[in-house]
Amino acid sequence: MSCKKISILGVTGSVGQSAANVIISAHENFDVQVVTAGSNVERLAEDAIRLKAKKAAIADETKYEDLKTLLTGTEIEAYAGKNSIEEIAAEPCDLVLAAIVGFAGLRPILSALKNGINVAIANKEPLVAAGALVMETARKSGAKILPVDSEHNAIFQCFEESNRKSIETIILTASGGPFLDWDIKNIKSATINQAITHPNWSMGRKISVDSATMMNKALEVIEAHYLFEVPPEKIDIVIHPQSVIHSMVSYCDGSILAQMGASDMRTPVAYALGWPERIKTPGKTLDIKTLSKLTFQKPDFDKFPALRFAYEALDRGGVSQIALNAANEQAVDLFLKERISFGRITEAIEKALLWTESEASDKDIKTVEDIEEFNNNVRSFVTKDVL
Ligand code: NDP
Ligand code: MG
């Protein structure tokens, strides 16, 4: 593989660290340009140095002097502030890995795409809140979007573009999260520790809570709709507690193609970073001979109403999708700050979706500024409503 120039947005996070690990073990294939973080300045400086990056940017402006001090004696340039991340995402390179968490990643993604830079996307929230805009921006510049989320990466590997018409469904697998077998009453009062302890994956706190409400799968349904241009009725969810099959594509001839692997983000990250070639990873591999069974079951839309919200939001249009994502981000934030119970997360989202119906319509919200403003309005609504 020829050497790829790569930038990593959100290098200090769970996906960012998987990427750093893949890159370090295949350093001859990558030339790291830019690394960014939110506020963890020590980790950012450390990563910038070990990855031999040219530039490092931190969203938290107050950490600028710290970053400069930590990078003293190196040639790595330091930047700080939200705008610097947006600007630096457009720095010429072959691939940007988008691994910021949440809606905050939207502007940097648009900035890279506008400049024709291919984006490997783990950061699903911008695709949920602004999927049409993100895809349109890529189409206009010709930039390619490579899915990193394990399900979408699996679908990408099984999706025969030349046989698009023969695809019947794409089937997203879901582990079911930590509360798959809990009863509803206990789920409602689950603690933070119970919610963030995922049975199969080690991930950041926000996505771990999303997995517990199954909002993660809801976001992934919308993510798949935009990434693969497939209508909602062709997107299915199946519970597969072992997380061995990462997703499937079902064709009209009865074939179902599946991608399997260990529950280790280094595999989808390596696939996206190496694409169209495959590269080795230091990650776990699956020993197929030791697998005793793979099980599947239907998801329970009553126990996990978040799943229903995804299809409702797709049916209602763009504003409902912004609302779904914003309400979830705000409610999860409040839950992680111990301000609301676990059960209130999905209640808050349902209320925000209802409120949105009378509050906004797709024709009023088109630009990134409109989307940001409505995102903020929904977040304020949730706070006022639940506290
Ligand atoms: P983490 O919380 O572990 O990491 C988030 C990263 O984003 C960190 O580098 C963080 O910096 C940075 N960040 C946070 N807020 C801001 C901000 N306002 N501006 C700029 N940077 C910011 O998240 P994950 O790695 O778990 O998830 C990242 C994304 O990937 C999410 O969208 C998630 O849904 C998706 N994803 C994650 C998977 C996983 O296995 N973790 C699997 C599939 C998808 P700092 O460290 O300084 O706070
Ligand atoms: Mg996923």
Short mmCIF file of N, CA and C and ligand atoms in Angstrom, two decimals, residues 124 149-152 207 216-217 220, ligand 2:
data_model
loop_
_atom_site.label_atom_id
_atom_site.label_comp_id
_atom_site.label_asym_id
_atom_site.label_seq_id
_atom_site.Cartn_x
_atom_site.Cartn_y
_atom_site.Cartn_z
N LYS A 124 -21.37 8.95 14.28
CA LYS A 124 -22.66 8.74 13.61
C LYS A 124 -23.66 9.88 13.80
N ASP A 149 -18.30 2.54 11.74
CA ASP A 149 -19.20 1.88 12.69
C ASP A 149 -19.26 0.40 12.28
N SER A 150 -19.09 -0.52 13.24
CA SER A 150 -18.85 -1.92 12.86
C SER A 150 -19.96 -2.50 11.98
N GLU A 151 -21.23 -2.13 12.27
CA GLU A 151 -22.35 -2.66 11.47
C GLU A 151 -22.26 -2.14 10.03
N HIS A 152 -22.01 -0.85 9.91
CA HIS A 152 -22.01 -0.22 8.58
C HIS A 152 -20.77 -0.61 7.79
N ILE A 207 -21.76 6.46 23.86
CA ILE A 207 -22.25 5.34 23.02
C ILE A 207 -22.60 4.13 23.89
N ASN A 216 -28.52 3.47 20.34
CA ASN A 216 -27.41 3.29 19.40
C ASN A 216 -27.90 2.61 18.12
N LYS A 217 -28.75 1.57 18.29
CA LYS A 217 -29.24 0.88 17.08
C LYS A 217 -30.18 1.78 16.30
N GLU A 220 -28.20 3.99 14.34
CA GLU A 220 -27.58 3.23 13.24
C GLU A 220 -28.54 2.95 12.09
MG MG B 2 -22.18 0.16 15.85
#
